[in-house]
Amino acid sequence: MKKTSEKTVYERIYDAVLLIPYGKVATYGQIAAMVGNRYYARAVGNALHKNPAPDIIPCYRVVNSKGKLAASFAFGGEDRQKQLLEAEGIEVTDGKVDLKKYGFNPFS
């Protein structure tokens, strides 16, 4: 039986996304690893698509393993994700972010 104090996977995903600093991005795989299972990348995408508080949980800071923006960003499309990232000073070129420059390493 689940303890009431245990968080769901989605809650842990949202907590991990909240750790991405302003001006940085993380990948779906990094968030999955942060919640304890590197194979949860798809679950991360599903959770972010259902983000209950997009004004608080910065799901736009999550990109794929190559730095590519979400083609179907749930809160306004790829153009909106690009606008939100650029507002934080993150350069987006051809729908991609330079992970070496803007990537967040939660394990460093």
Short mmCIF file of N, CA and C in Angstrom, two decimals:
data_model
loop_
_atom_site.label_atom_id
_atom_site.label_comp_id
_atom_site.label_asym_id
_atom_site.label_seq_id
_atom_site.Cartn_x
_atom_site.Cartn_y
_atom_site.Cartn_z
N MET A 1 0.84 -1.19 0.00
CA MET A 1 0.00 0.00 0.00
C MET A 1 0.88 1.25 0.00
N LYS A 2 0.53 2.23 -0.79
CA LYS A 2 1.31 3.46 -0.91
C LYS A 2 1.14 4.34 0.32
N LYS A 3 2.27 4.84 0.81
CA LYS A 3 2.21 5.78 1.93
C LYS A 3 1.73 7.12 1.40
N THR A 4 0.96 7.83 2.19
CA THR A 4 0.43 9.11 1.73
C THR A 4 1.53 10.16 1.59
N SER A 5 2.67 9.95 2.24
CA SER A 5 3.75 10.94 2.15
C SER A 5 4.63 10.73 0.92
N GLU A 6 4.48 9.58 0.23
CA GLU A 6 5.27 9.33 -0.96
C GLU A 6 4.75 10.17 -2.13
N LYS A 7 5.69 10.70 -2.89
CA LYS A 7 5.29 11.49 -4.06
C LYS A 7 5.11 10.58 -5.26
N THR A 8 4.22 10.98 -6.16
CA THR A 8 4.04 10.25 -7.41
C THR A 8 5.23 10.56 -8.32
N VAL A 9 5.38 9.76 -9.37
CA VAL A 9 6.44 10.01 -10.34
C VAL A 9 6.28 11.41 -10.93
N TYR A 10 5.06 11.80 -11.28
CA TYR A 10 4.84 13.12 -11.86
C TYR A 10 5.25 14.22 -10.88
N GLU A 11 4.92 14.06 -9.62
CA GLU A 11 5.30 15.07 -8.62
C GLU A 11 6.82 15.17 -8.51
N ARG A 12 7.51 14.02 -8.58
CA ARG A 12 8.97 14.04 -8.53
C ARG A 12 9.54 14.70 -9.78
N ILE A 13 8.90 14.48 -10.92
CA ILE A 13 9.33 15.12 -12.16
C ILE A 13 9.18 16.63 -12.03
N TYR A 14 8.04 17.08 -11.54
CA TYR A 14 7.83 18.53 -11.40
C TYR A 14 8.84 19.13 -10.42
N ASP A 15 9.14 18.43 -9.35
CA ASP A 15 10.15 18.91 -8.40
C ASP A 15 11.52 19.03 -9.08
N ALA A 16 11.87 18.06 -9.91
CA ALA A 16 13.16 18.09 -10.61
C ALA A 16 13.22 19.25 -11.59
N VAL A 17 12.13 19.49 -12.32
CA VAL A 17 12.11 20.60 -13.28
C VAL A 17 12.27 21.94 -12.56
N LEU A 18 11.73 22.04 -11.38
CA LEU A 18 11.87 23.28 -10.59
C LEU A 18 13.33 23.57 -10.23
N LEU A 19 14.20 22.57 -10.31
CA LEU A 19 15.61 22.76 -9.98
C LEU A 19 16.43 23.33 -11.13
N ILE A 20 15.86 23.33 -12.35
CA ILE A 20 16.60 23.88 -13.50
C ILE A 20 16.71 25.39 -13.32
N PRO A 21 17.94 25.90 -13.26
CA PRO A 21 18.10 27.34 -13.03
C PRO A 21 17.65 28.19 -14.22
N TYR A 22 17.30 29.42 -13.92
CA TYR A 22 16.99 30.44 -14.92
C TYR A 22 18.17 30.49 -15.89
N GLY A 23 17.88 30.53 -17.19
CA GLY A 23 18.94 30.64 -18.20
C GLY A 23 19.61 29.32 -18.55
N LYS A 24 19.04 28.21 -18.07
CA LYS A 24 19.59 26.88 -18.36
C LYS A 24 18.48 25.96 -18.83
N VAL A 25 18.86 24.85 -19.48
CA VAL A 25 17.92 23.83 -19.89
C VAL A 25 18.43 22.47 -19.42
N ALA A 26 17.54 21.52 -19.35
CA ALA A 26 17.88 20.13 -19.06
C ALA A 26 17.17 19.26 -20.09
N THR A 27 17.64 18.04 -20.23
CA THR A 27 17.01 17.12 -21.18
C THR A 27 16.00 16.24 -20.45
N TYR A 28 15.12 15.63 -21.26
CA TYR A 28 14.14 14.70 -20.70
C TYR A 28 14.87 13.58 -19.95
N GLY A 29 15.96 13.10 -20.53
CA GLY A 29 16.73 12.03 -19.91
C GLY A 29 17.35 12.44 -18.59
N GLN A 30 17.83 13.68 -18.50
CA GLN A 30 18.39 14.16 -17.24
C GLN A 30 17.32 14.22 -16.16
N ILE A 31 16.15 14.70 -16.51
CA ILE A 31 15.06 14.77 -15.53
C ILE A 31 14.69 13.36 -15.10
N ALA A 32 14.63 12.43 -16.05
CA ALA A 32 14.31 11.03 -15.73
C ALA A 32 15.34 10.48 -14.74
N ALA A 33 16.61 10.73 -14.98
CA ALA A 33 17.66 10.26 -14.07
C ALA A 33 17.53 10.91 -12.69
N MET A 34 17.15 12.17 -12.68
CA MET A 34 16.98 12.88 -11.40
C MET A 34 15.87 12.27 -10.55
N VAL A 35 14.87 11.68 -11.20
CA VAL A 35 13.77 11.08 -10.44
C VAL A 35 14.01 9.59 -10.19
N GLY A 36 15.16 9.10 -10.62
CA GLY A 36 15.54 7.75 -10.25
C GLY A 36 15.47 6.68 -11.31
N ASN A 37 15.07 7.02 -12.54
CA ASN A 37 15.01 6.00 -13.58
C ASN A 37 15.29 6.66 -14.93
N ARG A 38 16.47 6.42 -15.46
CA ARG A 38 16.86 7.06 -16.72
C ARG A 38 15.98 6.65 -17.90
N TYR A 39 15.17 5.61 -17.72
CA TYR A 39 14.27 5.16 -18.79
C TYR A 39 12.91 5.87 -18.75
N TYR A 40 12.74 6.82 -17.86
CA TYR A 40 11.47 7.53 -17.73
C TYR A 40 11.38 8.76 -18.63
N ALA A 41 12.24 8.90 -19.61
CA ALA A 41 12.23 10.11 -20.45
C ALA A 41 10.85 10.35 -21.07
N ARG A 42 10.20 9.30 -21.51
CA ARG A 42 8.87 9.45 -22.10
C ARG A 42 7.86 9.88 -21.04
N ALA A 43 8.00 9.34 -19.84
CA ALA A 43 7.12 9.74 -18.74
C ALA A 43 7.32 11.21 -18.41
N VAL A 44 8.56 11.68 -18.52
CA VAL A 44 8.83 13.10 -18.29
C VAL A 44 8.06 13.93 -19.30
N GLY A 45 8.13 13.55 -20.57
CA GLY A 45 7.39 14.27 -21.61
C GLY A 45 5.89 14.29 -21.34
N ASN A 46 5.36 13.14 -20.93
CA ASN A 46 3.93 13.07 -20.63
C ASN A 46 3.58 13.96 -19.45
N ALA A 47 4.40 13.92 -18.41
CA ALA A 47 4.13 14.75 -17.22
C ALA A 47 4.16 16.23 -17.58
N LEU A 48 5.15 16.63 -18.37
CA LEU A 48 5.27 18.05 -18.71
C LEU A 48 4.13 18.50 -19.61
N HIS A 49 3.64 17.60 -20.43
CA HIS A 49 2.49 17.94 -21.29
C HIS A 49 1.25 18.19 -20.44
N LYS A 50 1.21 17.58 -19.25
CA LYS A 50 0.07 17.73 -18.34
C LYS A 50 0.41 18.66 -17.17
N ASN A 51 1.44 19.43 -17.30
CA ASN A 51 1.90 20.33 -16.24
C ASN A 51 0.72 21.10 -15.64
N PRO A 52 0.45 20.90 -14.34
CA PRO A 52 -0.70 21.55 -13.72
C PRO A 52 -0.47 23.03 -13.40
N ALA A 53 0.78 23.46 -13.46
CA ALA A 53 1.09 24.85 -13.10
C ALA A 53 2.20 25.40 -14.00
N PRO A 54 1.92 25.58 -15.30
CA PRO A 54 2.97 26.01 -16.23
C PRO A 54 3.56 27.38 -15.91
N ASP A 55 2.86 28.20 -15.14
CA ASP A 55 3.42 29.49 -14.76
C ASP A 55 4.43 29.35 -13.62
N ILE A 56 4.44 28.19 -12.97
CA ILE A 56 5.35 27.95 -11.85
C ILE A 56 6.41 26.91 -12.21
N ILE A 57 5.99 25.82 -12.83
CA ILE A 57 6.90 24.73 -13.20
C ILE A 57 7.39 25.00 -14.62
N PRO A 58 8.68 25.37 -14.79
CA PRO A 58 9.19 25.82 -16.09
C PRO A 58 9.48 24.68 -17.07
N CYS A 59 8.42 24.02 -17.52
CA CYS A 59 8.58 22.88 -18.43
C CYS A 59 9.24 23.30 -19.75
N TYR A 60 9.19 24.55 -20.09
CA TYR A 60 9.82 25.02 -21.33
C TYR A 60 11.34 24.90 -21.27
N ARG A 61 11.90 24.71 -20.10
CA ARG A 61 13.35 24.54 -19.95
C ARG A 61 13.82 23.12 -20.21
N VAL A 62 12.92 22.25 -20.62
CA VAL A 62 13.27 20.86 -20.91
C VAL A 62 13.26 20.65 -22.42
N VAL A 63 14.37 20.10 -22.94
CA VAL A 63 14.55 19.87 -24.37
C VAL A 63 15.00 18.42 -24.57
N ASN A 64 15.07 17.99 -25.82
CA ASN A 64 15.49 16.61 -26.04
C ASN A 64 17.02 16.48 -25.94
N SER A 65 17.51 15.28 -26.11
CA SER A 65 18.94 15.00 -25.88
C SER A 65 19.86 15.71 -26.85
N LYS A 66 19.31 16.25 -27.93
CA LYS A 66 20.11 17.01 -28.90
C LYS A 66 19.90 18.51 -28.75
N GLY A 67 19.11 18.91 -27.75
CA GLY A 67 18.83 20.32 -27.52
C GLY A 67 17.65 20.85 -28.30
N LYS A 68 16.94 19.96 -28.99
CA LYS A 68 15.81 20.39 -29.83
C LYS A 68 14.59 20.70 -28.98
N LEU A 69 13.88 21.75 -29.37
CA LEU A 69 12.65 22.14 -28.68
C LEU A 69 11.54 21.16 -29.00
N ALA A 70 10.52 21.16 -28.16
CA ALA A 70 9.36 20.28 -28.37
C ALA A 70 8.53 20.79 -29.54
N ALA A 71 8.32 19.93 -30.51
CA ALA A 71 7.52 20.33 -31.68
C ALA A 71 6.08 20.63 -31.29
N SER A 72 5.63 19.97 -30.24
CA SER A 72 4.24 20.19 -29.79
C SER A 72 4.22 20.66 -28.34
N PHE A 73 4.97 21.72 -28.07
CA PHE A 73 5.00 22.28 -26.71
C PHE A 73 3.56 22.57 -26.29
N ALA A 74 3.15 21.98 -25.19
CA ALA A 74 1.74 21.99 -24.78
C ALA A 74 1.18 23.37 -24.46
N PHE A 75 2.03 24.33 -24.21
CA PHE A 75 1.55 25.63 -23.76
C PHE A 75 1.85 26.73 -24.77
N GLY A 76 1.51 26.46 -26.04
CA GLY A 76 1.64 27.48 -27.06
C GLY A 76 2.48 27.09 -28.25
N GLY A 77 2.99 25.87 -28.31
CA GLY A 77 3.77 25.40 -29.45
C GLY A 77 5.24 25.76 -29.35
N GLU A 78 5.99 25.27 -30.34
CA GLU A 78 7.45 25.45 -30.38
C GLU A 78 7.84 26.93 -30.34
N ASP A 79 7.08 27.78 -31.04
CA ASP A 79 7.42 29.21 -31.05
C ASP A 79 7.32 29.80 -29.64
N ARG A 80 6.33 29.37 -28.87
CA ARG A 80 6.19 29.89 -27.50
C ARG A 80 7.34 29.41 -26.62
N GLN A 81 7.74 28.14 -26.77
CA GLN A 81 8.87 27.64 -26.00
C GLN A 81 10.13 28.44 -26.35
N LYS A 82 10.31 28.72 -27.62
CA LYS A 82 11.46 29.52 -28.06
C LYS A 82 11.42 30.91 -27.43
N GLN A 83 10.27 31.55 -27.43
CA GLN A 83 10.14 32.88 -26.83
C GLN A 83 10.49 32.87 -25.34
N LEU A 84 10.00 31.86 -24.63
CA LEU A 84 10.26 31.78 -23.19
C LEU A 84 11.74 31.56 -22.91
N LEU A 85 12.39 30.73 -23.70
CA LEU A 85 13.82 30.49 -23.52
C LEU A 85 14.63 31.74 -23.86
N GLU A 86 14.29 32.38 -24.96
CA GLU A 86 15.02 33.58 -25.36
C GLU A 86 14.84 34.71 -24.33
N ALA A 87 13.69 34.75 -23.69
CA ALA A 87 13.47 35.76 -22.65
C ALA A 87 14.43 35.57 -21.47
N GLU A 88 14.96 34.37 -21.33
CA GLU A 88 15.93 34.08 -20.28
C GLU A 88 17.37 34.19 -20.78
N GLY A 89 17.52 34.64 -22.03
CA GLY A 89 18.86 34.81 -22.58
C GLY A 89 19.42 33.57 -23.25
N ILE A 90 18.60 32.56 -23.43
CA ILE A 90 19.03 31.31 -24.07
C ILE A 90 18.86 31.45 -25.57
N GLU A 91 19.94 31.26 -26.32
CA GLU A 91 19.88 31.37 -27.77
C GLU A 91 19.28 30.09 -28.35
N VAL A 92 18.33 30.27 -29.26
CA VAL A 92 17.70 29.15 -29.96
C VAL A 92 17.99 29.34 -31.44
N THR A 93 18.68 28.37 -32.04
CA THR A 93 19.03 28.44 -33.45
C THR A 93 18.47 27.21 -34.15
N ASP A 94 17.67 27.43 -35.18
CA ASP A 94 17.06 26.34 -35.93
C ASP A 94 16.32 25.36 -35.01
N GLY A 95 15.63 25.89 -34.01
CA GLY A 95 14.84 25.06 -33.11
C GLY A 95 15.65 24.27 -32.10
N LYS A 96 16.92 24.66 -31.92
CA LYS A 96 17.78 23.93 -30.99
C LYS A 96 18.52 24.88 -30.05
N VAL A 97 18.87 24.33 -28.90
CA VAL A 97 19.65 25.04 -27.88
C VAL A 97 21.01 24.35 -27.78
N ASP A 98 22.07 25.13 -27.64
CA ASP A 98 23.41 24.57 -27.45
C ASP A 98 23.52 24.05 -26.02
N LEU A 99 23.52 22.72 -25.88
CA LEU A 99 23.55 22.12 -24.55
C LEU A 99 24.87 22.35 -23.83
N LYS A 100 25.94 22.51 -24.58
CA LYS A 100 27.24 22.78 -23.93
C LYS A 100 27.23 24.15 -23.28
N LYS A 101 26.53 25.08 -23.90
CA LYS A 101 26.49 26.45 -23.38
C LYS A 101 25.39 26.65 -22.34
N TYR A 102 24.22 26.06 -22.58
CA TYR A 102 23.06 26.34 -21.73
C TYR A 102 22.56 25.14 -20.91
N GLY A 103 23.24 24.02 -21.08
CA GLY A 103 22.80 22.82 -20.38
C GLY A 103 23.06 22.87 -18.88
N PHE A 104 22.11 22.37 -18.14
CA PHE A 104 22.20 22.25 -16.68
C PHE A 104 22.65 20.84 -16.36
N ASN A 105 23.70 20.73 -15.56
CA ASN A 105 24.16 19.41 -15.14
C ASN A 105 23.78 19.21 -13.69
N PRO A 106 22.70 18.51 -13.45
CA PRO A 106 22.23 18.33 -12.06
C PRO A 106 23.13 17.42 -11.24
N PHE A 107 24.08 16.75 -11.90
CA PHE A 107 24.91 15.79 -11.19
C PHE A 107 26.34 16.29 -10.95
N SER A 108 26.56 17.57 -11.21
CA SER A 108 27.92 18.09 -10.99
C SER A 108 28.08 18.68 -9.60
#
